[in-house]
Coordinates of N, CA and C in Angstrom, one line a residue:
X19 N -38.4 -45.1 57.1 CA -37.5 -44.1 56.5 C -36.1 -44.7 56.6
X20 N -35.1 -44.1 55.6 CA -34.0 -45.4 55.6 C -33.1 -44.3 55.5
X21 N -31.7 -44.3 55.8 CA -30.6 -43.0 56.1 C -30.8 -42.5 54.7
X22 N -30.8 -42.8 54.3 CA -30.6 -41.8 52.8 C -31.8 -40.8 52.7
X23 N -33.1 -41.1 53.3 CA -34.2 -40.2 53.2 C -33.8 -39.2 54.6
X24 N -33.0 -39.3 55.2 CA -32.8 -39.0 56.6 C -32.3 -37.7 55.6
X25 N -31.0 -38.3 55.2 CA -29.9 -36.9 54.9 C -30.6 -36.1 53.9
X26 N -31.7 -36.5 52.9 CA -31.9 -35.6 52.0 C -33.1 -34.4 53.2
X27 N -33.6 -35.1 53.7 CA -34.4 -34.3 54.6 C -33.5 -33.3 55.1
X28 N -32.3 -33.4 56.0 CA -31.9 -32.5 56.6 C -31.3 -31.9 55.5
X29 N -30.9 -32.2 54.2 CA -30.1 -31.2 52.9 C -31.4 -30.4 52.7
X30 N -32.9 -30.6 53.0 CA -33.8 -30.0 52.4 C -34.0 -28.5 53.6
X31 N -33.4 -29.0 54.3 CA -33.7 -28.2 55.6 C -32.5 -27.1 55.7
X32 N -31.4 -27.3 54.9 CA -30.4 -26.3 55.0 C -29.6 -27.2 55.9
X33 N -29.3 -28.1 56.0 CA -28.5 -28.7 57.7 C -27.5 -29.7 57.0
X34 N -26.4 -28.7 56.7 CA -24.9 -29.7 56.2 C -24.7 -30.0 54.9
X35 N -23.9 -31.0 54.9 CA -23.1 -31.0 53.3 C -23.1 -32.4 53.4
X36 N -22.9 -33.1 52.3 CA -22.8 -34.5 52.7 C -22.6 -35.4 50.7
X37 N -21.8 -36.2 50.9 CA -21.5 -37.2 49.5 C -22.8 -38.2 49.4
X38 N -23.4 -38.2 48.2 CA -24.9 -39.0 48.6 C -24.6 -39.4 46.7
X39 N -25.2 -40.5 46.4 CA -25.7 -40.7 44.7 C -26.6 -39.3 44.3
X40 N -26.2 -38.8 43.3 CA -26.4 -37.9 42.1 C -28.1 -38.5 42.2
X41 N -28.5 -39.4 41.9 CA -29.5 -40.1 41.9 C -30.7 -39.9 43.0
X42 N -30.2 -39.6 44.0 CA -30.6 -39.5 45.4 C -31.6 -38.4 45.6
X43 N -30.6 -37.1 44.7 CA -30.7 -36.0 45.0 C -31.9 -35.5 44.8
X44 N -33.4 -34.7 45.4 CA -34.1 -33.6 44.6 C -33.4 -32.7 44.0
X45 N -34.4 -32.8 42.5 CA -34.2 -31.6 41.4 C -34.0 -29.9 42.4
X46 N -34.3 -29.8 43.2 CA -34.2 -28.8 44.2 C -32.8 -28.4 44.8
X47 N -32.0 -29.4 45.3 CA -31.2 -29.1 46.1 C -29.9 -29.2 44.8
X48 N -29.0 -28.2 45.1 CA -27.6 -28.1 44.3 C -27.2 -29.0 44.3
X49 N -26.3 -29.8 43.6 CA -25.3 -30.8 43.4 C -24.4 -30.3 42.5
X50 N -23.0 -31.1 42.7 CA -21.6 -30.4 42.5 C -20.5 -31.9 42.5
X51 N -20.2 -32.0 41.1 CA -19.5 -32.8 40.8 C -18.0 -33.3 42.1
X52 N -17.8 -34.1 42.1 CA -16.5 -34.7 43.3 C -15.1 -34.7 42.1
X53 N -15.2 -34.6 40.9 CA -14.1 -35.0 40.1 C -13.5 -36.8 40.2
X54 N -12.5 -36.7 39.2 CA -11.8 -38.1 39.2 C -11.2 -38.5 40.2
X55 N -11.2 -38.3 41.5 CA -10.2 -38.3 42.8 C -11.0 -39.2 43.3
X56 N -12.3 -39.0 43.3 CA -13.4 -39.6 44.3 C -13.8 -40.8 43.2
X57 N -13.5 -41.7 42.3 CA -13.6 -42.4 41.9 C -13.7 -43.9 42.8
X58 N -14.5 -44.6 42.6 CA -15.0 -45.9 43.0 C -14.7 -47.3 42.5
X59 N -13.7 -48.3 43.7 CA -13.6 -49.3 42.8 C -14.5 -50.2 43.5
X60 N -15.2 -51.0 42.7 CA -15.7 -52.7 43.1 C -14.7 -54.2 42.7
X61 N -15.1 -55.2 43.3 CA -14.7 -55.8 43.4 C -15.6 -57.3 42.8
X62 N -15.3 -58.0 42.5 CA -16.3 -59.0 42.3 C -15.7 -60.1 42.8
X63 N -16.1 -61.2 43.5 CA -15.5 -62.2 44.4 C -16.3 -63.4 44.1
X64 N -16.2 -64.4 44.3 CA -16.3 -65.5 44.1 C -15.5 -66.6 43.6
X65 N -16.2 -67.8 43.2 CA -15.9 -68.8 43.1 C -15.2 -69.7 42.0
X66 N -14.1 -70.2 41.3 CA -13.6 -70.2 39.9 C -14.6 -71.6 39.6
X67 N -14.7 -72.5 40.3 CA -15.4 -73.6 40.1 C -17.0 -73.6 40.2
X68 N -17.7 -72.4 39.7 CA -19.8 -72.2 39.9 C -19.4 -73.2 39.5
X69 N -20.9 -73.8 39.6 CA -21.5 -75.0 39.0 C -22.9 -74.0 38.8
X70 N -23.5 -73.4 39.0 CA -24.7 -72.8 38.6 C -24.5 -71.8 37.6
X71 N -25.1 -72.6 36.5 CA -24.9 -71.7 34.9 C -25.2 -70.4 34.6
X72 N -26.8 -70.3 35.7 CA -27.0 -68.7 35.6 C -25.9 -67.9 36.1
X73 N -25.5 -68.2 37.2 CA -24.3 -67.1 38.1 C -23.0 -67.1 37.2
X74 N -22.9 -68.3 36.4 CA -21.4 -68.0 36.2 C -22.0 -66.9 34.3
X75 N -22.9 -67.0 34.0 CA -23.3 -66.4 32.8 C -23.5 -64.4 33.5
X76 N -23.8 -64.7 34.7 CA -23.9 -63.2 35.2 C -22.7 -63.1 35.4
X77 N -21.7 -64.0 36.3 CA -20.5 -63.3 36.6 C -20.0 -63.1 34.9
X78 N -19.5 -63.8 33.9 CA -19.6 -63.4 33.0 C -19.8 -61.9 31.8
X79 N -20.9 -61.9 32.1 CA -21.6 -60.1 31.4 C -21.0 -58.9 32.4
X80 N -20.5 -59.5 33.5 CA -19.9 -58.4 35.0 C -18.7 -58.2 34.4
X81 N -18.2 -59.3 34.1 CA -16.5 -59.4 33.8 C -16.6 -58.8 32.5
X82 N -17.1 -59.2 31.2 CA -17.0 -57.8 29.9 C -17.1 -56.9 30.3
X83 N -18.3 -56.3 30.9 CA -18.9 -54.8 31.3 C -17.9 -54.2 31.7
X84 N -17.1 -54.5 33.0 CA -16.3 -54.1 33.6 C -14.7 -53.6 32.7
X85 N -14.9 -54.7 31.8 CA -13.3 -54.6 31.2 C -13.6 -53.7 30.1
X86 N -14.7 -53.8 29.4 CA -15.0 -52.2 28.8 C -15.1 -51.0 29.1
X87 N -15.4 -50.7 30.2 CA -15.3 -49.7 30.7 C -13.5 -49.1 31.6
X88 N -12.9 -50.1 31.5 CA -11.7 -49.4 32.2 C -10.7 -48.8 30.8

């Protein structure tokens, strides 16, 4: 069992409040938006010189995806 099955258990049990993925959640238990405040940044790090074509073709599709969406 892995913390995340921990806290839905005890949300199933009535025991506390807690920020978890929307995803996470049973169809059962309420969920309730955080708004724009609780927004999430990532970071993407590495290397300017890959030499490995796949990674820099992923870091690549990371870097559009990302810049479309901001």
């Amino acid at each position: 069992m892995d913390s995340n099955q921990t806290i839905v258990g005890l949300l199933k049990a009535g025991v506390g409040k807690t920020i978890i993925a929307e995803s996470l959640v049973p169809a059962e238990l309420p969920v309730a938006p955080l708004g724009a405040a609780f927004k999430r940044h990532f970071y993407l790090v590495g290397r300017s010189d890959q030499s490995n074509p796949q990674f820099r073709a992923l870091w690549e599709m990371i870097e559009t995806a990302a810049v479309k969406r901001s």
